[in-house]
Amino acid sequence: MVKMTRIDSPSALEHYRRAIKEKRAKYVKTVSVCGGTGCQAHECGAVYEALRAALDENGLAKTVELRQTGCHGFCEMGPLMVIQPSGIFYKKVSPEDIENIVEASLKGNKVVEELVYEDPVSGEDIKKESQIPFYKKQKRLLMSMNGKIDPCNIEDYLAQDGYSALVKTLFEMEPTEVIDEVENAGLRGRGGAGVPTASKWKAARKAIARDGIKYVLCNADEGDPGAYMDRSLLEGNPHAVLEGMIIGAYAIGANEGYIYVRHEYPLAVDNLLVAIDQARELNLLGDDILGSGFSFDINVSIGGGAFVCGESTALMASIEGRIGEPRVKHIHTAEKGLYQRPTNLNNVETWANVSLIINQGAAKYKRVGTKNSTGTKIFSLVGAINNTGLVEVPMGITLREIIYDIGGGVPKGKKFKAVQTGGPSGGCLPESLLDTPVDFDRLYDVGSMMGSGGMIVMDEGTCMVDIARYFVDFLCDESCGKCVPCREGLKQMLYIIEDITEGRGTLEQLDLLKELAEVMRDTSLCGLGQTAANPVLSTLEYFENEYLEHIKMKKCRAGVCKSLITFNINPKKCTGCMRCRKACPVGAIKGKKKEAHIIVQEKCEKCGICFEVCEYKAVVRK
Amino acid sequence: MKKELSPEVVAVEKHGAERSHLIRILHEVQREYNYLPEKALRNIAAMMDISLVDVYGVATFFRSFSLEPKGKHMVTCCMGTACHVRNSGGVLDEAKRHLGIEPGETTGDMLFSLETVNCLGACALGPVVVVDDKYYGEMTPARVRKVLKKVAEEEGRGQDDQD
Amino acid sequence: MVNLIIDGQSVEAEEGWTILEAAKYYGIDIPALCYYEGLTPTSACRVCVVEIIRGGRSRLSASCSYPVQEGIEVRTNSKKVKRARKVIIELLLASCPNSRTLQCLASKYGVTKIRFRSEDRGCILCGLCVRMCEEQMQAGAIGFVYRGVGREVAMPFHTKHEACRECGACLYICPVCELPCRGPMQPGELCNACLDTVQLEAFPCKD
């Protein structure tokens, strides 16, 4: 690394940037090994180390640049490796493959066939990253950087022209011009509700700070279950978030910032701290940034594991070292937020969009997306889907395009049932709404919401009443417990839904559920409680049949609700292999070797292990 | 020789006694003890001049903190939505049955603690079980049992298949 | 002075007053449980919700912390308010059937049936005791611990703490420490002793 020195003018930064680029010109190839959490779980660390050693051994270290990057998105296929400039894409790489890769693709220009991605739909081998259907329909304005930079090396970000938006902001723009640009770009908050970012900034700018202190915060408490976009941005490209925050702080007139990261994301915290240190060393953070006269610094605050801390006032309480309990917001946090001072809070992805807007200009930025929802949105496409991973798409794309064209549809020939967006505040949408364009307002209209970007696909094996139960149960635990409608309402809601999933439900309870849901929406103190009933309301609206089946026929068509299902062994198919008998954790299966087994219903706990281990499909779930 | 300072003293001295550092200090103290002992919380309250009930409130509000000693091996089952639709419930049930404890509890031999988490953000791998920082993806009830058995065997506590 | 409308009457209120304070000043009764003069309002019980119409938009808000604003219209007894209030009282009674305050509220606001599963927890987590202990007694001996449906009021480690001087202020202010007139009640039972004597429609709906 070039020795880092304090940079005190835009020209010095450009000089430094040129030096980095020149230094790198010697590399003929670049190998990026994905180091996101998904790939780490698949032992990408060992792949990286093996390749590092192999490069040294083969004398390639001087011509081949190796870097461990953040998440590339296609987590299903991890560990991932991309070789540039050819763009060769390797999936599921293991340390044993390294020798072949070095020989074929690094010494030569060939491709290791068995590591090439095969399109499950066409069966075709696809060698290049850009041609893989999963990536093809995406618009990776933010995510593409993840594959190009080592998050722990600020030089990588600078080599990609990072911090040029900051220079433009500090030296060519007035704070109000920055806000105007963001307003013209139509940027809306990516954290959930989609509030126009510029209107928040304006309010915070206008607010009077009695002691001169204003705050800019970044909400990185990504608590929505099934969502990990913010995690990947922070882990893979932390400087984009920092740059956005510095620009925002300049626009608002704030000198102090906090990033509130959930404690469950240790890698994100580590990378962020490294990034902040490096930015400080170069004078991109701290006093008199780049000699502009503007000062701003960022602290990292770590959460303690509470979903409710994604709510603005709870987040602020937690930063202050108190329990993460929301308070009433009759006076806006823009005026009285953290420590009762003017505060502006945006989410990770929102901040990451800011430098893009400044660099491209509002006009170009809003060419992507729809009229009222501009730009791209990152979703974590998970659940019953072939291509699991992070996808960045232009707003306005339909759910169907995301699920089928990018996601490759539902695996194992099963039938699509629903897609859940918006986390515990969102809703479940049925097949008939798959042509809904993904945009803040349209999703809201159909009873869901954009949320932070979780997109969970469900197939026929998912029970929608159970999904409602799941979210209510989740919120019972994650509600702070302060206000009555949320705390008591959720608890009663859970009782009612449990009655239904356990076969005790009545039709009157459905009405009570709806009434309770409305009161919770209207009277809860914070957004968590106000939206807590959405998963119940949306499943009731689109999947009422399943509720009625549970209540009237005591039937769970998906075979999920344990009280309503039984496991039996079909004696015609059973070979008496003893597998299920051995596997049954409660000894509920009787039968001799080579004779058909039977399940003793009184003992059976319906764990489904026998169903899972049977190779002859002799175990029947009804 | 100088007497060694307790983790809470070290943490408070390192970060300062402002209340905004409380959560970070609790994290660090927990890392040292593997839980938050009553004595440490009392010391922290006194050093930071926060009423004890407030410290206790924060320690019990956030899920990351434990007031009970934890077992040698942490088994964490992810209960996120993506994991849920792929049967994380069944995986947890099997982990509970196999270890004979409920989430939040520790086995009598102090070998295993079982926890649930509401999403680890490793959704592509779901259902995910994390044992001592190692992620195990695509878990099933049968597989989680295997993983737990393997860990127990490495500790020399292998047991028969029969529960 | 701030001009606003409460239940159809044009009223003037002092800057900084909450809606609850303004209503009280004009003799309009808004029920409230976690509110107590002299203690910081937390708006946790939501019994005091009123309908606020501002800029053509109507929403329910807790009157105990909402500051009076010029030109707003407040309805303390609209259909929407009544329905929400009844469900909230019902929810509270399901968790605390032996509170005289709650049983009286039930009678007063026409709650005649509890449709929820009842379990007596003897506390509605209004937090008056916590604030009393901290703000008035300057003791800070009790507080909220745990969260969600597991939230409770306790002393640290659930044992008697030296900060507690046993002054009894917490008991004094507790709205659920007193048995209703037809008590002790079983969970789910309503006292409704004075149901016939109260006039449910004392304040007609102004929808």
Short mmCIF file of C-alpha atoms in Angstrom, two decimals, chain A residues 219-582:
data_model
loop_
_atom_site.label_atom_id
_atom_site.label_comp_id
_atom_site.label_asym_id
_atom_site.label_seq_id
_atom_site.Cartn_x
_atom_site.Cartn_y
_atom_site.Cartn_z
CA ASN A 219 -29.44 2.90 10.38
CA ALA A 220 -27.58 -0.36 9.92
CA ASP A 221 -29.75 -2.31 12.31
CA GLU A 222 -31.06 -4.50 9.55
CA GLY A 223 -33.44 -6.56 11.58
CA ASP A 224 -35.97 -7.71 9.00
CA PRO A 225 -35.73 -11.46 9.00
CA GLY A 226 -34.84 -12.62 5.52
CA ALA A 227 -32.98 -9.46 4.52
CA TYR A 228 -29.24 -8.90 4.31
CA MET A 229 -28.64 -6.21 1.72
CA ASP A 230 -27.33 -3.68 4.18
CA ARG A 231 -25.03 -6.26 5.63
CA SER A 232 -23.50 -6.86 2.21
CA LEU A 233 -23.10 -3.18 1.45
CA LEU A 234 -21.39 -2.51 4.76
CA GLU A 235 -19.19 -5.54 4.48
CA GLY A 236 -18.37 -5.08 0.83
CA ASN A 237 -18.32 -1.35 0.23
CA PRO A 238 -18.25 0.62 3.47
CA HIS A 239 -16.75 3.73 1.91
CA ALA A 240 -19.82 4.28 -0.24
CA VAL A 241 -21.86 4.58 2.96
CA LEU A 242 -19.28 6.86 4.58
CA GLU A 243 -19.09 9.08 1.51
CA GLY A 244 -22.87 9.41 1.42
CA MET A 245 -22.96 10.33 5.09
CA ILE A 246 -20.28 13.00 4.75
CA ILE A 247 -22.14 14.54 1.82
CA GLY A 248 -25.41 14.43 3.79
CA ALA A 249 -23.76 15.96 6.83
CA TYR A 250 -22.43 18.79 4.69
CA ALA A 251 -25.89 19.39 3.24
CA ILE A 252 -27.54 19.41 6.65
CA GLY A 253 -24.81 21.17 8.56
CA ALA A 254 -23.95 18.35 10.92
CA ASN A 255 -20.53 17.63 12.31
CA GLU A 256 -21.10 14.38 14.08
CA GLY A 257 -22.40 11.07 12.85
CA TYR A 258 -23.20 7.62 14.14
CA ILE A 259 -23.59 4.33 12.37
CA TYR A 260 -25.76 1.98 14.38
CA VAL A 261 -24.86 -1.56 13.37
CA ARG A 262 -26.43 -4.69 14.69
CA HIS A 263 -24.16 -6.80 16.76
CA GLU A 264 -25.03 -9.89 14.70
CA TYR A 265 -22.93 -8.48 11.86
CA PRO A 266 -19.37 -8.73 13.19
CA LEU A 267 -17.72 -8.61 9.78
CA ALA A 268 -19.62 -5.45 8.88
CA VAL A 269 -18.47 -3.81 12.10
CA ASP A 270 -14.84 -4.80 11.50
CA ASN A 271 -14.79 -3.58 7.91
CA LEU A 272 -16.52 -0.38 8.85
CA LEU A 273 -14.01 0.40 11.58
CA VAL A 274 -11.12 -0.21 9.19
CA ALA A 275 -12.76 2.00 6.57
CA ILE A 276 -13.32 4.82 9.05
CA ASP A 277 -9.71 4.66 10.22
CA GLN A 278 -8.41 4.77 6.67
CA ALA A 279 -10.70 7.63 5.74
CA ARG A 280 -9.54 9.56 8.80
CA GLU A 281 -5.90 8.97 7.94
CA LEU A 282 -6.43 10.43 4.49
CA ASN A 283 -8.37 13.37 5.88
CA LEU A 284 -11.61 12.30 4.29
CA LEU A 285 -13.14 12.30 7.75
CA GLY A 286 -12.35 14.51 10.69
CA ASP A 287 -11.35 18.15 10.91
CA ASP A 288 -11.16 20.28 7.79
CA ILE A 289 -11.91 17.51 5.32
CA LEU A 290 -9.65 17.80 2.25
CA GLY A 291 -8.92 21.36 3.28
CA SER A 292 -12.49 22.43 2.64
CA GLY A 293 -13.08 23.84 6.08
CA PHE A 294 -15.87 21.34 6.69
CA SER A 295 -15.44 18.96 9.61
CA PHE A 296 -17.33 15.77 10.27
CA ASP A 297 -16.58 12.54 12.06
CA ILE A 298 -18.35 9.22 12.45
CA ASN A 299 -18.69 6.89 15.42
CA VAL A 300 -19.83 3.31 15.25
CA SER A 301 -22.44 2.26 17.76
CA ILE A 302 -23.19 -1.40 18.19
CA GLY A 303 -26.63 -2.78 18.90
CA GLY A 304 -27.53 -5.48 21.32
CA GLY A 305 -29.95 -7.56 19.33
CA ALA A 306 -33.35 -5.89 19.15
CA PHE A 307 -35.47 -5.57 16.02
CA VAL A 308 -37.29 -2.57 17.43
CA CYS A 309 -34.04 -0.59 17.34
CA GLY A 310 -34.61 -0.16 13.61
CA GLU A 311 -37.27 2.36 14.69
CA SER A 312 -35.72 5.81 14.75
CA THR A 313 -36.39 6.84 18.34
CA ALA A 314 -35.54 3.38 19.69
CA LEU A 315 -32.31 3.47 17.74
CA MET A 316 -31.46 6.83 19.25
CA ALA A 317 -32.29 5.59 22.74
CA SER A 318 -29.98 2.66 22.19
CA ILE A 319 -27.13 4.89 21.02
CA GLU A 320 -27.63 6.88 24.21
CA GLY A 321 -27.14 3.67 26.18
CA ARG A 322 -30.75 3.16 27.19
CA ILE A 323 -33.19 0.37 26.43
CA GLY A 324 -34.33 0.47 22.84
CA GLU A 325 -37.78 1.78 23.48
CA PRO A 326 -39.50 4.13 21.03
CA ARG A 327 -41.06 7.34 22.25
CA VAL A 328 -43.77 9.54 20.82
CA LYS A 329 -42.71 11.67 17.90
CA HIS A 330 -45.13 14.55 18.14
CA ILE A 331 -42.02 16.64 17.76
CA HIS A 332 -39.97 15.35 14.87
CA THR A 333 -36.55 13.83 15.37
CA ALA A 334 -35.31 16.32 12.77
CA GLU A 335 -35.80 18.87 15.57
CA LYS A 336 -35.35 16.74 18.66
CA GLY A 337 -33.64 13.47 18.01
CA LEU A 338 -30.47 12.04 19.47
CA TYR A 339 -29.77 13.78 22.79
CA GLN A 340 -32.71 16.05 21.98
CA ARG A 341 -30.72 17.63 19.15
CA PRO A 342 -31.63 17.93 15.46
CA THR A 343 -30.98 14.56 13.88
CA ASN A 344 -31.24 13.00 10.48
CA LEU A 345 -31.44 9.25 10.07
CA ASN A 346 -31.15 7.31 6.83
CA ASN A 347 -30.63 3.69 6.09
CA VAL A 348 -27.44 2.11 4.69
CA GLU A 349 -28.69 1.70 1.15
CA THR A 350 -30.05 5.24 1.05
CA TRP A 351 -26.65 6.59 2.04
CA ALA A 352 -24.95 4.44 -0.56
CA ASN A 353 -27.13 6.03 -3.25
CA VAL A 354 -26.04 9.56 -2.43
CA SER A 355 -22.62 9.58 -4.09
CA LEU A 356 -24.16 7.97 -7.15
CA ILE A 357 -26.61 10.86 -7.46
CA ILE A 358 -23.92 13.49 -7.03
CA ASN A 359 -21.61 11.79 -9.52
CA GLN A 360 -24.22 11.12 -12.19
CA GLY A 361 -26.47 14.07 -11.59
CA ALA A 362 -30.16 13.82 -10.77
CA ALA A 363 -31.30 13.70 -14.37
CA LYS A 364 -29.35 10.58 -15.19
CA TYR A 365 -30.09 8.95 -11.86
CA LYS A 366 -33.82 9.14 -12.28
CA ARG A 367 -33.75 7.62 -15.72
CA VAL A 368 -33.67 4.34 -13.85
CA GLY A 369 -36.88 3.39 -12.08
CA THR A 370 -40.38 4.78 -12.15
CA LYS A 371 -41.69 8.29 -11.76
CA ASN A 372 -42.21 8.13 -8.01
CA SER A 373 -39.65 5.47 -7.20
CA THR A 374 -36.36 6.25 -8.83
CA GLY A 375 -33.13 4.33 -8.96
CA THR A 376 -32.53 0.74 -8.05
CA LYS A 377 -33.42 -1.38 -5.05
CA ILE A 378 -31.50 -4.30 -3.65
CA PHE A 379 -33.53 -7.30 -2.56
CA SER A 380 -32.49 -10.43 -0.83
CA LEU A 381 -34.22 -13.06 -2.87
CA VAL A 382 -34.53 -16.07 -0.61
CA GLY A 383 -36.76 -18.94 0.38
CA ALA A 384 -38.20 -21.33 -2.19
CA ILE A 385 -36.23 -20.01 -5.12
CA ASN A 386 -33.62 -21.50 -7.43
CA ASN A 387 -31.15 -18.63 -7.48
CA THR A 388 -30.86 -17.39 -3.96
CA GLY A 389 -28.93 -14.21 -3.41
CA LEU A 390 -28.86 -10.46 -3.50
CA VAL A 391 -30.36 -8.83 -6.53
CA GLU A 392 -30.29 -5.18 -7.47
CA VAL A 393 -33.05 -4.24 -9.84
CA PRO A 394 -34.43 -1.06 -11.35
CA MET A 395 -37.57 0.07 -9.55
CA GLY A 396 -40.65 -0.75 -11.55
CA ILE A 397 -39.54 -4.24 -12.50
CA THR A 398 -42.31 -6.73 -11.76
CA LEU A 399 -42.22 -9.30 -9.03
CA ARG A 400 -42.56 -11.94 -11.70
CA GLU A 401 -39.43 -10.80 -13.49
CA ILE A 402 -37.47 -10.90 -10.26
CA ILE A 403 -38.73 -14.30 -9.22
CA TYR A 404 -38.68 -16.06 -12.57
CA ASP A 405 -36.16 -14.30 -14.80
CA ILE A 406 -33.56 -13.53 -12.16
CA GLY A 407 -34.45 -16.03 -9.49
CA GLY A 408 -35.07 -18.89 -11.88
CA GLY A 409 -38.43 -19.74 -10.30
CA VAL A 410 -39.40 -22.21 -7.63
CA PRO A 411 -37.19 -25.29 -7.27
CA LYS A 412 -38.05 -28.98 -7.30
CA GLY A 413 -41.02 -28.51 -9.61
CA LYS A 414 -43.13 -27.13 -6.80
CA LYS A 415 -45.82 -24.56 -7.26
CA PHE A 416 -45.37 -20.92 -6.33
CA LYS A 417 -47.65 -19.77 -3.56
CA ALA A 418 -46.68 -16.35 -2.27
CA VAL A 419 -43.95 -13.80 -2.01
CA GLN A 420 -43.38 -11.90 1.18
CA THR A 421 -41.89 -8.42 1.08
CA GLY A 422 -41.37 -5.81 3.73
CA GLY A 423 -40.48 -8.12 6.61
CA PRO A 424 -42.73 -8.23 9.65
CA SER A 425 -44.33 -4.96 8.56
CA GLY A 426 -45.06 -6.17 5.07
CA GLY A 427 -47.36 -8.65 3.50
CA CYS A 428 -47.66 -11.83 1.49
CA LEU A 429 -48.69 -11.44 -2.12
CA PRO A 430 -50.27 -14.23 -4.19
CA GLU A 431 -49.57 -15.33 -7.75
CA SER A 432 -52.28 -13.05 -9.14
CA LEU A 433 -50.28 -10.02 -8.05
CA LEU A 434 -46.95 -11.11 -9.50
CA ASP A 435 -47.20 -8.54 -12.24
CA THR A 436 -47.21 -5.76 -9.68
CA PRO A 437 -44.31 -3.44 -10.37
CA VAL A 438 -41.89 -3.10 -7.52
CA ASP A 439 -42.25 0.48 -6.42
CA PHE A 440 -42.98 2.06 -3.05
CA ASP A 441 -46.54 3.05 -3.75
CA ARG A 442 -47.70 0.05 -5.73
CA LEU A 443 -46.53 -2.42 -3.13
CA TYR A 444 -48.27 -0.38 -0.46
CA ASP A 445 -51.47 -0.34 -2.51
CA VAL A 446 -51.63 -4.13 -2.59
CA GLY A 447 -51.16 -4.45 1.16
CA SER A 448 -47.44 -4.98 1.44
CA MET A 449 -44.51 -2.61 1.41
CA MET A 450 -41.03 -2.25 0.05
CA GLY A 451 -39.53 -2.55 3.50
CA SER A 452 -35.81 -2.80 3.62
CA GLY A 453 -35.77 -5.37 0.85
CA GLY A 454 -36.38 -8.90 2.03
CA MET A 455 -38.15 -10.94 -0.62
CA ILE A 456 -39.06 -14.39 0.57
CA VAL A 457 -40.57 -16.76 -1.94
CA MET A 458 -42.92 -19.42 -0.66
CA ASP A 459 -44.07 -22.55 -2.40
CA GLU A 460 -46.99 -24.90 -1.81
CA GLY A 461 -45.14 -26.39 1.14
CA THR A 462 -45.68 -23.18 3.13
CA CYS A 463 -48.82 -22.74 5.20
CA MET A 464 -49.99 -19.16 5.10
CA VAL A 465 -51.65 -19.31 8.50
CA ASP A 466 -48.39 -20.60 9.87
CA ILE A 467 -46.56 -17.70 8.21
CA ALA A 468 -48.90 -15.26 9.93
CA ARG A 469 -48.25 -17.10 13.19
CA TYR A 470 -44.52 -16.93 12.53
CA PHE A 471 -44.48 -13.15 12.14
CA VAL A 472 -46.73 -12.52 15.12
CA ASP A 473 -44.57 -14.79 17.22
CA PHE A 474 -41.49 -12.94 15.99
CA LEU A 475 -42.99 -9.60 16.96
CA CYS A 476 -44.17 -10.82 20.38
CA ASP A 477 -40.53 -11.32 21.13
CA GLU A 478 -39.27 -8.23 19.35
CA SER A 479 -41.84 -5.68 20.50
CA CYS A 480 -40.33 -3.50 23.18
CA GLY A 481 -43.44 -4.10 25.28
CA LYS A 482 -44.07 -0.48 26.07
CA CYS A 483 -47.52 0.21 24.67
CA VAL A 484 -50.64 -1.84 25.26
CA PRO A 485 -52.00 -2.40 21.74
CA CYS A 486 -48.69 -3.77 20.52
CA ARG A 487 -47.70 -5.81 23.57
CA GLU A 488 -51.09 -7.17 24.60
CA GLY A 489 -52.52 -7.09 21.09
CA LEU A 490 -49.73 -9.21 19.66
CA LYS A 491 -50.04 -11.68 22.48
CA GLN A 492 -53.77 -12.08 21.94
CA MET A 493 -53.23 -12.27 18.23
CA LEU A 494 -50.80 -15.12 18.75
CA TYR A 495 -53.31 -16.95 20.94
CA ILE A 496 -55.97 -16.65 18.29
CA ILE A 497 -53.74 -17.78 15.44
CA GLU A 498 -52.45 -20.66 17.56
CA ASP A 499 -56.03 -21.69 18.16
CA ILE A 500 -56.50 -21.77 14.41
CA THR A 501 -53.29 -23.66 13.60
CA GLU A 502 -54.04 -26.14 16.34
CA GLY A 503 -57.56 -26.82 15.18
CA ARG A 504 -59.50 -24.92 17.87
CA GLY A 505 -60.24 -21.83 15.86
CA THR A 506 -63.70 -20.39 15.29
CA LEU A 507 -65.09 -18.06 12.67
CA GLU A 508 -65.82 -15.43 15.32
CA GLN A 509 -62.12 -15.37 16.07
CA LEU A 510 -61.44 -14.29 12.50
CA ASP A 511 -63.58 -11.20 13.04
CA LEU A 512 -61.90 -10.50 16.33
CA LEU A 513 -58.53 -10.85 14.61
CA LYS A 514 -59.51 -8.20 12.08
CA GLU A 515 -60.86 -5.84 14.72
CA LEU A 516 -57.75 -6.24 16.84
CA ALA A 517 -55.54 -5.69 13.81
CA GLU A 518 -57.22 -2.38 13.06
CA VAL A 519 -56.95 -1.14 16.63
CA MET A 520 -53.28 -2.05 16.73
CA ARG A 521 -52.69 -0.19 13.49
CA ASP A 522 -54.52 2.91 14.70
CA THR A 523 -53.33 3.16 18.27
CA SER A 524 -49.85 1.68 18.62
CA LEU A 525 -47.10 4.02 19.64
CA CYS A 526 -44.55 3.29 16.95
CA GLY A 527 -44.25 1.87 13.47
CA LEU A 528 -43.58 -1.62 14.72
CA GLY A 529 -46.97 -1.93 16.36
CA GLN A 530 -48.78 0.06 13.69
CA THR A 531 -47.67 -2.37 10.99
CA ALA A 532 -47.48 -5.50 13.12
CA ALA A 533 -50.78 -6.81 11.85
CA ASN A 534 -49.89 -6.52 8.17
CA PRO A 535 -48.77 -10.12 7.72
CA VAL A 536 -52.04 -11.25 9.31
CA LEU A 537 -54.18 -8.87 7.30
CA SER A 538 -52.52 -9.67 3.99
CA THR A 539 -52.71 -13.43 4.47
CA LEU A 540 -56.34 -13.05 5.53
CA GLU A 541 -57.04 -11.07 2.41
CA TYR A 542 -55.29 -13.26 -0.13
CA PHE A 543 -55.33 -16.66 1.53
CA GLU A 544 -58.55 -16.62 3.53
CA ASN A 545 -59.32 -20.08 2.18
CA GLU A 546 -56.45 -21.54 4.12
CA TYR A 547 -57.72 -19.97 7.34
CA LEU A 548 -61.18 -21.36 6.64
CA GLU A 549 -59.78 -24.81 5.93
CA HIS A 550 -57.96 -24.79 9.24
CA ILE A 551 -61.07 -23.68 11.08
CA LYS A 552 -63.82 -25.61 9.35
CA MET A 553 -62.11 -28.70 8.02
CA LYS A 554 -59.23 -28.89 10.51
CA LYS A 555 -56.92 -29.23 7.58
CA CYS A 556 -53.53 -27.74 6.75
CA ARG A 557 -53.03 -28.21 3.05
CA ALA A 558 -49.32 -27.51 3.21
CA GLY A 559 -48.81 -30.11 5.89
CA VAL A 560 -47.11 -27.69 8.25
CA CYS A 561 -49.42 -27.29 11.24
CA LYS A 562 -48.51 -30.24 13.40
CA SER A 563 -51.82 -30.58 15.20
CA LEU A 564 -53.59 -31.08 11.91
CA ILE A 565 -51.32 -33.61 10.28
CA THR A 566 -50.36 -37.23 10.79
CA PHE A 567 -47.52 -39.32 9.51
CA ASN A 568 -48.16 -42.86 8.31
CA ILE A 569 -46.17 -45.51 6.54
CA ASN A 570 -47.48 -46.94 3.32
CA PRO A 571 -46.87 -50.71 3.81
CA LYS A 572 -46.78 -51.22 0.07
CA LYS A 573 -43.82 -48.96 -0.38
CA CYS A 574 -42.00 -49.68 2.88
CA THR A 575 -39.06 -52.05 2.44
CA GLY A 576 -38.39 -52.39 6.14
CA CYS A 577 -34.96 -50.82 5.84
CA MET A 578 -35.06 -49.59 9.46
CA ARG A 579 -33.81 -46.15 8.52
CA CYS A 580 -36.79 -44.31 9.85
CA ARG A 581 -36.93 -46.51 12.90
CA LYS A 582 -33.38 -45.64 13.76
#
